[in-house]
Short mmCIF file of C-alpha atoms in Angstrom, two decimals:
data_model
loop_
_atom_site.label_atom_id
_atom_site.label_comp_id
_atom_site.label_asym_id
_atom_site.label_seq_id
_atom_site.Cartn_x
_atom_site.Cartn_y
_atom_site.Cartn_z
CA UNK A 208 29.42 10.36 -17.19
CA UNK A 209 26.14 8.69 -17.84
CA UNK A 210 25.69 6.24 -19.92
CA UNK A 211 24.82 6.27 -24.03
CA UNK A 212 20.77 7.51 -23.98
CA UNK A 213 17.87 7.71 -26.42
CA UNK A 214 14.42 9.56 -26.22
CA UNK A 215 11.27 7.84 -26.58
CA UNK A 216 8.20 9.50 -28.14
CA UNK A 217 5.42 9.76 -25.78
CA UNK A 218 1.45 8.86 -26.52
CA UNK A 219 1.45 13.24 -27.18
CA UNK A 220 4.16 13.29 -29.23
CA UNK A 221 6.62 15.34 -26.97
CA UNK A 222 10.13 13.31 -26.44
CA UNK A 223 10.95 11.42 -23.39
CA UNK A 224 13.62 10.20 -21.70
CA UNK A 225 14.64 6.83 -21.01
CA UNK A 226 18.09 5.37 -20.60
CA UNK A 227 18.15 3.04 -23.38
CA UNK A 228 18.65 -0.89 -23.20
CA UNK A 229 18.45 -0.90 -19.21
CA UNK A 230 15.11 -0.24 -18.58
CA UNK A 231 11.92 -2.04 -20.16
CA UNK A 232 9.59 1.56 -20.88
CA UNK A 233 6.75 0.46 -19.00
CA UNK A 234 4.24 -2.54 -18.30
CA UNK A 235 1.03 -2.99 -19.95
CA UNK A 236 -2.00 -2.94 -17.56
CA UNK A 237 -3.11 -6.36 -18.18
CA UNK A 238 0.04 -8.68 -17.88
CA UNK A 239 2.10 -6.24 -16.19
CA UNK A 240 5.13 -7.91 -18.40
CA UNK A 241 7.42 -5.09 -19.59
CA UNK A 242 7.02 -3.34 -22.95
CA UNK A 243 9.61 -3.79 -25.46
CA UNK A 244 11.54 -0.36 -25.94
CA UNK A 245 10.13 1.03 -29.21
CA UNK A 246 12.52 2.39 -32.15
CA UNK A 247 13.29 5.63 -34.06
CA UNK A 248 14.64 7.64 -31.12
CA UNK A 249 17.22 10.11 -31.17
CA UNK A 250 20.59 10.00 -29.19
CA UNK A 251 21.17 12.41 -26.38
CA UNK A 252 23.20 13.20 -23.45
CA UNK A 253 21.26 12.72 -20.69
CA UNK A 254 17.81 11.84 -19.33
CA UNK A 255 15.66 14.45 -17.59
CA UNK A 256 12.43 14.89 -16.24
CA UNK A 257 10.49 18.01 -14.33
CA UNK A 258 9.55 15.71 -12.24
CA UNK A 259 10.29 12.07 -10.79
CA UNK A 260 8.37 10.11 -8.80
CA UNK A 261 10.19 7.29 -6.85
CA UNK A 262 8.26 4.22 -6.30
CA UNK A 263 5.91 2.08 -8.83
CA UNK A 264 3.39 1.11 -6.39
CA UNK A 265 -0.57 2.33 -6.10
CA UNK A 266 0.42 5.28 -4.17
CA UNK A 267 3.07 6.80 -6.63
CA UNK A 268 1.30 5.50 -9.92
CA UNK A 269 -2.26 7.03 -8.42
CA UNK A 270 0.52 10.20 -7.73
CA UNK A 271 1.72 9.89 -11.05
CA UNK A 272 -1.51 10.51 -12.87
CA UNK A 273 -3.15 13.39 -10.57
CA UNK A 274 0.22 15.30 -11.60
CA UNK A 275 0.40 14.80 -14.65
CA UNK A 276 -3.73 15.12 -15.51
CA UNK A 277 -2.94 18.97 -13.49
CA UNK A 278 0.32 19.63 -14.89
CA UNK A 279 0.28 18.32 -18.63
CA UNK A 280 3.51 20.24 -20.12
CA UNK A 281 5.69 19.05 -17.67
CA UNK A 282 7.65 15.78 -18.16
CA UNK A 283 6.79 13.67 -15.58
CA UNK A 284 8.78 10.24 -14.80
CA UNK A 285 8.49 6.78 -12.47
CA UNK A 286 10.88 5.38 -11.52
CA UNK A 287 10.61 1.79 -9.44
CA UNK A 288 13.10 -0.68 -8.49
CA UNK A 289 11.75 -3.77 -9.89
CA UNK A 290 11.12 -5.04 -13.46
CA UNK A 291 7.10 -4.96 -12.93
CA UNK A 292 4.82 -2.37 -11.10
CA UNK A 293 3.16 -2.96 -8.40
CA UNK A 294 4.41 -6.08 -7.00
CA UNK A 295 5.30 -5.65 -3.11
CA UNK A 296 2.31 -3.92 -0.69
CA UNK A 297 0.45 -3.15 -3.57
CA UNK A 298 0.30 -6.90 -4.85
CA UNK A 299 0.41 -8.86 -1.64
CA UNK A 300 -3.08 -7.51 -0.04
CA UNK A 301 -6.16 -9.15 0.60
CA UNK A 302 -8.11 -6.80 -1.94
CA UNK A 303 -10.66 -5.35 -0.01
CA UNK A 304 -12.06 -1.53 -0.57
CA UNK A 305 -13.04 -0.47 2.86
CA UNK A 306 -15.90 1.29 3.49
CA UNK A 307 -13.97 3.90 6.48
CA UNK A 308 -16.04 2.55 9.35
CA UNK A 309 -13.10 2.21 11.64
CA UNK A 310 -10.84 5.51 11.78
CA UNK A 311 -11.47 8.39 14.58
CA UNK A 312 -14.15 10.68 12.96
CA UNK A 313 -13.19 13.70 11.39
CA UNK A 314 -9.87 12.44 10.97
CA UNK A 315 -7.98 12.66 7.90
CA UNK A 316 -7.51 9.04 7.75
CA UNK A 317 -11.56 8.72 8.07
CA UNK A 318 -12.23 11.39 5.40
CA UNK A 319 -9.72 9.69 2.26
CA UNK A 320 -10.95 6.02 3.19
CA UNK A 321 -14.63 7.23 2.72
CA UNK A 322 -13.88 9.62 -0.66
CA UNK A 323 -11.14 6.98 -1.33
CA UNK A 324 -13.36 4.33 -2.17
CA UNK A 325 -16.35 6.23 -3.65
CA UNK A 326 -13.87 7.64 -6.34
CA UNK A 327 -12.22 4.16 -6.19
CA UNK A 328 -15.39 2.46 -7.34
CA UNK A 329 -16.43 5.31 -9.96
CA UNK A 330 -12.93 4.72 -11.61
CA UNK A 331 -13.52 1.08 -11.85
CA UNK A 332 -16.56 1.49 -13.79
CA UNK A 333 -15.40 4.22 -15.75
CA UNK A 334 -12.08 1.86 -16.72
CA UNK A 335 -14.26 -1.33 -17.16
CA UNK A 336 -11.95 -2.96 -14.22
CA UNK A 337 -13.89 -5.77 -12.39
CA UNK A 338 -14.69 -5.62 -8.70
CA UNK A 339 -17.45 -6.75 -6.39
CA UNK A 340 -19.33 -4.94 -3.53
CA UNK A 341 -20.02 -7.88 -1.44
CA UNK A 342 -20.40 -6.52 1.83
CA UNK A 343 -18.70 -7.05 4.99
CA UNK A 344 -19.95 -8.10 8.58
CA UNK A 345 -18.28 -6.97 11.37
CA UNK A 346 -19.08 -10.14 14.17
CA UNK A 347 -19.14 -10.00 17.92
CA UNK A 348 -18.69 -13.66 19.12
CA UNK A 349 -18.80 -12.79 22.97
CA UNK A 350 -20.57 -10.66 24.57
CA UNK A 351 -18.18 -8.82 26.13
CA UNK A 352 -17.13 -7.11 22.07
CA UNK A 353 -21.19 -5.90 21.76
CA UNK A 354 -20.13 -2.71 23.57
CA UNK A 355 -17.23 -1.69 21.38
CA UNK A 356 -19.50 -3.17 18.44
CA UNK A 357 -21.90 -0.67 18.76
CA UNK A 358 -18.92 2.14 19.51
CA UNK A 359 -17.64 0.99 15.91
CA UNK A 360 -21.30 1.22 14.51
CA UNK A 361 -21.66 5.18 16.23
CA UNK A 362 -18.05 5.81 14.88
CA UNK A 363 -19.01 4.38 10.98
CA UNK A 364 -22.20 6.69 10.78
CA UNK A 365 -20.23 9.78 12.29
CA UNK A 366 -17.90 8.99 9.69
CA UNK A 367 -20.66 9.19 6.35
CA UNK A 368 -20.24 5.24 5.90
CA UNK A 369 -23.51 4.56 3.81
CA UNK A 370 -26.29 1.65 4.67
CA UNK A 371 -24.65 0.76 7.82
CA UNK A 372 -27.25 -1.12 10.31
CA UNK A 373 -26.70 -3.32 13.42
CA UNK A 374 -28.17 -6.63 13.10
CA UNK A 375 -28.69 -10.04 15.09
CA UNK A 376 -28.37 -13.43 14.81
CA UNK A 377 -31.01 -14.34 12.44
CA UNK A 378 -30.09 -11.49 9.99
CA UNK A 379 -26.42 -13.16 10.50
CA UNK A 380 -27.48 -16.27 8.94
CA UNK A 381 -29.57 -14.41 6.16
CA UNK A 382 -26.26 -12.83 4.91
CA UNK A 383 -23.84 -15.50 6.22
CA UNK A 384 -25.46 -19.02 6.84
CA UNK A 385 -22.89 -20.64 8.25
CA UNK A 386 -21.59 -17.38 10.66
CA UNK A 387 -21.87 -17.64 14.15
CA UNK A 388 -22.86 -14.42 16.22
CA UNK A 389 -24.59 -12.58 18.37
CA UNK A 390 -24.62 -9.31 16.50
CA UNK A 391 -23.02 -7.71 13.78
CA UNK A 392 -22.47 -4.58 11.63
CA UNK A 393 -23.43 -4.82 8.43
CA UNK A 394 -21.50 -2.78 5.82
CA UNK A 395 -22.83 -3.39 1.99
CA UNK A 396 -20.62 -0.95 0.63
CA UNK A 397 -16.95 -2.76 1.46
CA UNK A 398 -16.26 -4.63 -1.84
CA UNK A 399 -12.80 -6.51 -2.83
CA UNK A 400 -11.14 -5.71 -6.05
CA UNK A 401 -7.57 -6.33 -8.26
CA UNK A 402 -5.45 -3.82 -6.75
CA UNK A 403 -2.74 -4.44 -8.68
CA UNK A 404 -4.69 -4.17 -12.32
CA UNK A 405 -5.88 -0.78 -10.76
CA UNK A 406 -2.51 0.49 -10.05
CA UNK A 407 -1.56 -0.76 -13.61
CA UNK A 408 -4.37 1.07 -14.89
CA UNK A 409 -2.99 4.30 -13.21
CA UNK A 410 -0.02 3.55 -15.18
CA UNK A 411 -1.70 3.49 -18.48
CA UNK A 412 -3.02 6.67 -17.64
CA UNK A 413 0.30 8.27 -16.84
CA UNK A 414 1.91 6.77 -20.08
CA UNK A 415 -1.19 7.65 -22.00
CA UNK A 416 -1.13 10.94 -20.56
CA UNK A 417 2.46 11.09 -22.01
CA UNK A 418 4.38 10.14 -18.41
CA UNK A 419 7.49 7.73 -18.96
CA UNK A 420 8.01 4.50 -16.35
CA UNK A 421 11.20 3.48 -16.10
CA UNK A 422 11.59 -0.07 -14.20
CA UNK A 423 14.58 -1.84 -12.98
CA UNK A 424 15.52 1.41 -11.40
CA UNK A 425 17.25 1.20 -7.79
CA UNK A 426 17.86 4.40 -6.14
CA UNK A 427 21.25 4.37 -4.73
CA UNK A 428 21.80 7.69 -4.38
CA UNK A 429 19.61 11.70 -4.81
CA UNK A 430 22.38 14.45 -5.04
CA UNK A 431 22.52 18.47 -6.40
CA UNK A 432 24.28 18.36 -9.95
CA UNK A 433 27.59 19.92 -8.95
CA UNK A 434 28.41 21.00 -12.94
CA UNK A 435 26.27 20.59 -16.01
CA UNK A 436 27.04 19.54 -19.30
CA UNK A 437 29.26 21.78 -21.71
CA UNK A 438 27.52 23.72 -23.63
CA UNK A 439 23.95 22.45 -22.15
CA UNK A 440 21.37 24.67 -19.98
CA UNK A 441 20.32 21.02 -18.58
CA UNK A 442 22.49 20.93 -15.57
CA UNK A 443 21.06 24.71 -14.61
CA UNK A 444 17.15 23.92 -15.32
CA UNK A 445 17.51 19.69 -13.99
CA UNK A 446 19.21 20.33 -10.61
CA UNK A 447 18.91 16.90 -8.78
CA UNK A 448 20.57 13.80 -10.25
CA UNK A 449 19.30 10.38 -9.05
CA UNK A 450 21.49 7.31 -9.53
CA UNK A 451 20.82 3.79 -9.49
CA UNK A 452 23.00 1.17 -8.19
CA UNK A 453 24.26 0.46 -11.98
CA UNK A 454 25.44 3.89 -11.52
CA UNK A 455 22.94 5.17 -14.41
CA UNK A 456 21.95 8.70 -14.15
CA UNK A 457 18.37 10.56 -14.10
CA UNK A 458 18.47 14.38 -13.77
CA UNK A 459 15.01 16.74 -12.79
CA UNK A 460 14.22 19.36 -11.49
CA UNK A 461 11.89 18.14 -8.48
CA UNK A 462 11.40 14.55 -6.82
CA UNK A 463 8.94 13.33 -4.80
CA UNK A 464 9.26 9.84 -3.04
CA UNK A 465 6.62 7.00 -2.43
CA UNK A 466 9.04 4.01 -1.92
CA UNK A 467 6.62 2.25 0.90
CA UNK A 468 9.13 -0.66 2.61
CA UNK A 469 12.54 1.85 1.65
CA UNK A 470 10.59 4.93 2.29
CA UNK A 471 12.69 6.03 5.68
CA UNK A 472 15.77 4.80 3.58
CA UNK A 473 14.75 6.86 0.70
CA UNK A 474 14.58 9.87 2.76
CA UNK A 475 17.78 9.80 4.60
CA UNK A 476 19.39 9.91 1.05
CA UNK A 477 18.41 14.00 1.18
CA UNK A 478 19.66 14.62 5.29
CA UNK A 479 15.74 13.40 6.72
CA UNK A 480 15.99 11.97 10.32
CA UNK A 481 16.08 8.28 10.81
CA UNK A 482 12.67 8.35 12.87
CA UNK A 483 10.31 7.77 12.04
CA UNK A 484 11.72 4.01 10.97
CA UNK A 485 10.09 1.75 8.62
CA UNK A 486 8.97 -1.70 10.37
CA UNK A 487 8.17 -4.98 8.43
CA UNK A 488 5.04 -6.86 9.58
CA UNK A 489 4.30 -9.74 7.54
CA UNK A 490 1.23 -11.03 7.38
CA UNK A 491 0.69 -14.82 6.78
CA UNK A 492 -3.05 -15.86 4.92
CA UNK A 493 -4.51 -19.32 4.96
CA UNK A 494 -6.77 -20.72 2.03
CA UNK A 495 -10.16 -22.36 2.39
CA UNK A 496 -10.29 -25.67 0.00
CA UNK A 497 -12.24 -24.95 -2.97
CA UNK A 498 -14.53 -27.34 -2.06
CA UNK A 499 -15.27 -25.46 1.10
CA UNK A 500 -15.43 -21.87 -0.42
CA UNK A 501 -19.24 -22.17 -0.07
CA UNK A 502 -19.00 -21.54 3.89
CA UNK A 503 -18.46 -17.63 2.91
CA UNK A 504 -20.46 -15.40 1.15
CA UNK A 505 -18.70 -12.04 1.73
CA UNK A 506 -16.18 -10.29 4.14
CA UNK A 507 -16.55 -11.54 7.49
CA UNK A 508 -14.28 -9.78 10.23
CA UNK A 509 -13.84 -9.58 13.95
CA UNK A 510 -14.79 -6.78 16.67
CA UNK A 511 -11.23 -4.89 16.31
CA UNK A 512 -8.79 -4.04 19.00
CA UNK A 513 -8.67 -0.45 19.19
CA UNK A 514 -4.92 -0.48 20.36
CA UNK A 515 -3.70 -2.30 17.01
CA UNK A 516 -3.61 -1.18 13.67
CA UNK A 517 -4.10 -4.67 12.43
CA UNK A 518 -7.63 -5.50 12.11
CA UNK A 519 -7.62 -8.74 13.13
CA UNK A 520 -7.77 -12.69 11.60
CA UNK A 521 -10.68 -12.47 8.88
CA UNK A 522 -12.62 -14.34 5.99
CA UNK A 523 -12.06 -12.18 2.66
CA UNK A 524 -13.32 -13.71 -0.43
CA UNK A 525 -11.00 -13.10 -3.55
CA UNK A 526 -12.29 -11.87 -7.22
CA UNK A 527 -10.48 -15.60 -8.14
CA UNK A 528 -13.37 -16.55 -6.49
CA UNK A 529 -10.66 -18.57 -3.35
CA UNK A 530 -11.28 -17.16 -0.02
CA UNK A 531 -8.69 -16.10 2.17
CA UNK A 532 -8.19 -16.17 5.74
CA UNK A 533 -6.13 -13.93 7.97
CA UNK A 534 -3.82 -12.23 8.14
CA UNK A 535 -1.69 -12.47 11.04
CA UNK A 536 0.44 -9.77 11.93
CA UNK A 537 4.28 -10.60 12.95
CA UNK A 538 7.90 -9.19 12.56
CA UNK A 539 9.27 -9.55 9.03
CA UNK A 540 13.19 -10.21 9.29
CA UNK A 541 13.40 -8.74 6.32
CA UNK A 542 11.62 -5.90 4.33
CA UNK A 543 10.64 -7.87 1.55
CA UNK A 544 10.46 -10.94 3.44
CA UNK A 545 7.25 -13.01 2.36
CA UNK A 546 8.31 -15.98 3.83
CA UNK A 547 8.76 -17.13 7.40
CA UNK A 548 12.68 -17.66 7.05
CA UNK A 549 13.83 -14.80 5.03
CA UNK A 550 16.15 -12.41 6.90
CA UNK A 551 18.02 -9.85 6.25
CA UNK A 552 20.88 -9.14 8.86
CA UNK A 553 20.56 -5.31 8.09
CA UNK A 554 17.21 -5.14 8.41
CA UNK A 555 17.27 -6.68 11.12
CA UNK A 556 20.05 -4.49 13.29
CA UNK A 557 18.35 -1.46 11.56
CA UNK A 558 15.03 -2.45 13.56
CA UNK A 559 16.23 -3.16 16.88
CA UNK A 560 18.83 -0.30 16.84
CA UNK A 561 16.85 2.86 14.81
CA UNK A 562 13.37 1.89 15.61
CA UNK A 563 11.06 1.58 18.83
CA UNK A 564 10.30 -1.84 18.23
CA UNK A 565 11.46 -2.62 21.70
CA UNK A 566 9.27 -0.29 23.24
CA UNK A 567 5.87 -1.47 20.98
CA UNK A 568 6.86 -5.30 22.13
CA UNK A 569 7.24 -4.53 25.72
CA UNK A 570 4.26 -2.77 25.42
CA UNK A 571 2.31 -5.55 23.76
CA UNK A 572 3.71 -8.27 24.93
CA UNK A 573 1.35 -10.88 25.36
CA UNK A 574 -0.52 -9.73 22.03
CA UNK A 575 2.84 -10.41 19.99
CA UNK A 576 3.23 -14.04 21.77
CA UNK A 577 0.19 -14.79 20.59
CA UNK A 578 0.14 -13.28 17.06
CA UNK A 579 3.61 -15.65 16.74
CA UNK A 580 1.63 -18.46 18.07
CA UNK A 581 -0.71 -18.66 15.80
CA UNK A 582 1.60 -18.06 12.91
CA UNK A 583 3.45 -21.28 13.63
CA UNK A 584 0.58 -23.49 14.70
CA UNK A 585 -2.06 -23.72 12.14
CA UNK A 586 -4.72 -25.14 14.38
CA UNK A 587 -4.51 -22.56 16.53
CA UNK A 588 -5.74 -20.25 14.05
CA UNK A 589 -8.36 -22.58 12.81
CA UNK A 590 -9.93 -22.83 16.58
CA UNK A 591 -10.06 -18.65 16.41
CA UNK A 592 -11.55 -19.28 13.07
CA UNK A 593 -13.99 -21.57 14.29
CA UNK A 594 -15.70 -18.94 16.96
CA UNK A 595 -16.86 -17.57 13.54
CA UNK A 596 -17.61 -20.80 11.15
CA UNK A 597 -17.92 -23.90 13.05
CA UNK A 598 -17.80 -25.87 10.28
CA UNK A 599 -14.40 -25.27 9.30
CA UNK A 600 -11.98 -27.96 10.52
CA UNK A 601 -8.11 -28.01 9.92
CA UNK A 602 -8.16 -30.43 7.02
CA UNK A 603 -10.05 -27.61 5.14
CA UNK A 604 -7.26 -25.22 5.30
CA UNK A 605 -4.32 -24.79 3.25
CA UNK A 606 -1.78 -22.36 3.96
CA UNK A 607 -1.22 -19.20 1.48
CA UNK A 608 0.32 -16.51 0.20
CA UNK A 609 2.23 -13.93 2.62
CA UNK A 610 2.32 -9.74 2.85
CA UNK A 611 4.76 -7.18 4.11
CA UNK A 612 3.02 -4.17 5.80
CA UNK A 613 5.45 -0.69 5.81
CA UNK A 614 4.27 0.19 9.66
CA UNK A 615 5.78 3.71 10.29
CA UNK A 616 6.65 3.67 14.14
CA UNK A 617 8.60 6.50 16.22
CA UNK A 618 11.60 6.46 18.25
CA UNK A 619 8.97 6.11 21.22
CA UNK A 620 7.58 2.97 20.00
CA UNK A 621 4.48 4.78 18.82
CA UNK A 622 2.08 3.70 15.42
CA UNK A 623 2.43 6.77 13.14
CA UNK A 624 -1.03 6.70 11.43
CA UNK A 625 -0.98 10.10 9.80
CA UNK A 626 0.48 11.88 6.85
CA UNK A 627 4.51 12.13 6.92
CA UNK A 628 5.74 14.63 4.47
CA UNK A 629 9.89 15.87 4.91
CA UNK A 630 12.25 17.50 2.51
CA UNK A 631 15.81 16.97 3.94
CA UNK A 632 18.32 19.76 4.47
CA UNK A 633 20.02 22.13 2.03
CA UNK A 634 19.17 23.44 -1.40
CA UNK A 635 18.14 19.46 -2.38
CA UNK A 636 15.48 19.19 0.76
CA UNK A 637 13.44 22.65 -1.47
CA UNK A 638 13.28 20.41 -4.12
CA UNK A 639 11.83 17.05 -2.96
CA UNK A 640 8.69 15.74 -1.52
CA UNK A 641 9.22 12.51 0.83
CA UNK A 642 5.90 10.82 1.19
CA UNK A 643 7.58 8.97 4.00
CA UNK A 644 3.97 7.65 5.17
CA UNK A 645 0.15 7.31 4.15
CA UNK A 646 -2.84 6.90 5.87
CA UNK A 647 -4.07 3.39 5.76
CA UNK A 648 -5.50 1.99 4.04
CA UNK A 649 -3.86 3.53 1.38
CA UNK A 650 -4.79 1.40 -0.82
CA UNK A 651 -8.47 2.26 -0.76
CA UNK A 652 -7.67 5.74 -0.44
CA UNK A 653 -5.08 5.71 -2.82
CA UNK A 654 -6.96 8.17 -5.42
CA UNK A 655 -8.25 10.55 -2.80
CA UNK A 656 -4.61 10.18 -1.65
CA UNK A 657 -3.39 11.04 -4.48
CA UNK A 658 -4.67 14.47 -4.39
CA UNK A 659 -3.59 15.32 -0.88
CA UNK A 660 -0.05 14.47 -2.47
CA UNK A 661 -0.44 16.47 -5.84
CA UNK A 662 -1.57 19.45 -3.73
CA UNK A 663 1.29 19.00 -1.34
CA UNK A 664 3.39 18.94 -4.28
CA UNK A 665 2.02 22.22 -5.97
CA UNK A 666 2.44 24.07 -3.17
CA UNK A 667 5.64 23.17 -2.32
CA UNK A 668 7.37 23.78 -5.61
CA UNK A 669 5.09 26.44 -6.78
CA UNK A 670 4.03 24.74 -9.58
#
């Protein structure tokens, strides 16, 4: 049986569900603290939605609203596992809105980053949410990188990146005075922004729209109802119960999953395959001494490494006004592991025995060596750092915050890049939409991502 229940009434007026006393209703998009439940509700059996979206962070919340702004009369619910929104990928990145310079043209991938972060921008000024279009420069140190610089340039302009130009050393020092380089691609329309306030903006949206976000909400389990309650047409119309790992019940009709770090987890709960696995890359930033913040103007990155998905060590000024520096990209021992020693002992097995890890590190060796190098010894970053900024010496570093990346990779130790959608098996695998992965970045593209997933979603359940 579930447990005792009230409805809440939602910003149209229509009732909502939310199991009462367990889970704050949602969190303001300012402080991100939960709301307070409000009062006056009515008892009732059981708490359904026409639709549930797993996963509070920019990609289900930006999936959240598109549904809800096309579907208005359905009920349309969040759930997400911790007591905010938005606090793992989606609040551990460096902030920048890429511009789409670097993804194969024509691609998908190439296509949402570009629409992505148009629309991206246009919603921040329509929402009053502060950001800053600083540029970026894209620096080749050696002159070995010119040739793939320019291959990057060809690639941004096939791929509709506005005001892209090449320039040389002396424009360097115009837009970065203390950069070293011997060319560089300049790209005015990468900016950085709060991607967390944005994806609790989304949320205000949903809510306002009259969408319910229910936090402290652990899947543990997505089943068929196998009876409904007497005397209720609920457990004919609300066919998929969720649980939670306090055993709490959410029926619905449909589900669809965007649980980034858990999203292969997620999946298996409905029959999915294992592969493709979910791998943990953490990525460790330094911080530049306030006192040195003046060395940077605006994004400064290196030539990148085609074979990677990582785009390499880089100087990314915050809207705190701090500048960060990295990231590195290593194994996390742990999917939520922001800091060097956490491990997790499942995670762990579950990498080296369901994933192709072994196959990507044999494969990239010496690159992994080095990426671990650099993430225990601090100066050796600093001298890669230096081939950029001279002036920056170790005693101007300080070391900062951490990230987890969700890297999809394939039994054959491949770097999914594309769109994953799956179902499972059964009657339960028609009625749920596993976003199991999402172009990167997603968080740039999460709008224009959005759509691909409300369409997906539309046709799928024949909305």
């Amino acid at each position: 049986m579930v447990p005792a229940l009230r409805y809440l009434v939602g910003a149209r007026g229509r009732a909502r569900g939310a199991l009462f006393g367990s889970f704050p209703w949602a969190c303001g998009p300012a402080s991100g603290r939960p709301r307070p439940l409000c009062g006056g509700g009515r008892s009732a059996s059981t708490s359904s939605f026409d639709i549930v979206i797993v996963g509070g962070g920019i990609v289900g919340l930006a999936s959240a609203r598109a549904l809800i702004l096309r579907h208005p009369s359905l009920s349309i619910g969040v759930l997400e596992k911790e007591k905010d929104l938005a606090v793992h990928q989606t609040g551990h990145n460096s902030g920048v809105i890429h511009s789409g310079i670097y993804y194969k043209p024509e691609s998908l991938k190439a296509k949402l980053c570009v629409q992505g972060a148009a629309l991206l921008y246009e919603y921040c000024q329509q929402k009053g949410i502060s950001y800053k279009q600083c540029g970026k420069l894209i620096v080749a140190v050696e002159q070995e990188e010119i040739p793939r610089l320019k291959a990057l340039y060809e690639r941004g302009l096939q791929n509709g990146v506005q005001g892209l130009r090449l320039i040389q050393q002396d424009d360097i020092k115009k837009k970065e005075p203390y950069c070293r380089g011997l060319m560089a691609i300049d790209c005015p329309h990468t900016g950085i922004v709060d991607y967390r306030q944005v994806a609790l903006s989304f949320a205000q949206d949903f809510q306002k729209a009259g969408g319910s976000v229910l936090t402290n909400f652990e899947v543990k389990d997505i089943e068929m109802a196998k009876e409904g309650p007497s005397g209720s047409i609920d457990g004919m119309k609300y066919l998929i119960v969720i649980k939670n790992t306090k055993g709490e019940e959410i029926r619905c009709q449909y589900v669809v999953t965007c649980a980034g770090l858990y999203s292969d987890r997620i999946s298996e709960l409905s029959g999915c395959p294992s592969d493709p696995r979910i791998v943990p890359f953490r990525g460790d930033y330094l911080l530049l001494k306030p006192e040195k913040c003046y060395l940077v103007k605006g994004n400064i990155y290196p030539v990148p490494d085609s074979r990677f998905p990582f785009l390499g060590v880089h100087f990314t000024p915050r809207m705190d006004g701090s500048i960060w520096l990295g990231p590195n990209a290593v194994l996390a021992f742990k999917r939520e592991g922001y800091r060097p020693f956490d491990f997790s002992a499942t995670d762990v097995m579950d990498i080296i025995v369901n994933s192709g890890l072994i196959k990507l590190a044999y494969q990239n060796f010496s690159y992994g060596v080095t990426e671990m190098y650099k993430a225990c010894f601090l100066g050796a970053t600093v001298k890669y750092l230096q081939k950029f900024i001279p002036e920056i010496t170790i005693s101007d570093i300080l070391r900062g915050p951490a990230g987890v990346r969700a890297q999809a990779l394939d039994s054959d130790g491949n770097l999914v890049e594309d769109f994953i959608f799956d179902g499972g098996v059964g009657d339960i695998g028609n009625r749920i939409l596993h976003v199991r992965n999402a172009p990167s970045p997603a968080a740039t593209s999460s709008i224009a991502i959005s759509g691909i997933i409300a369409d997906e979603v539309q046709q799928r359940f024949e909305l």
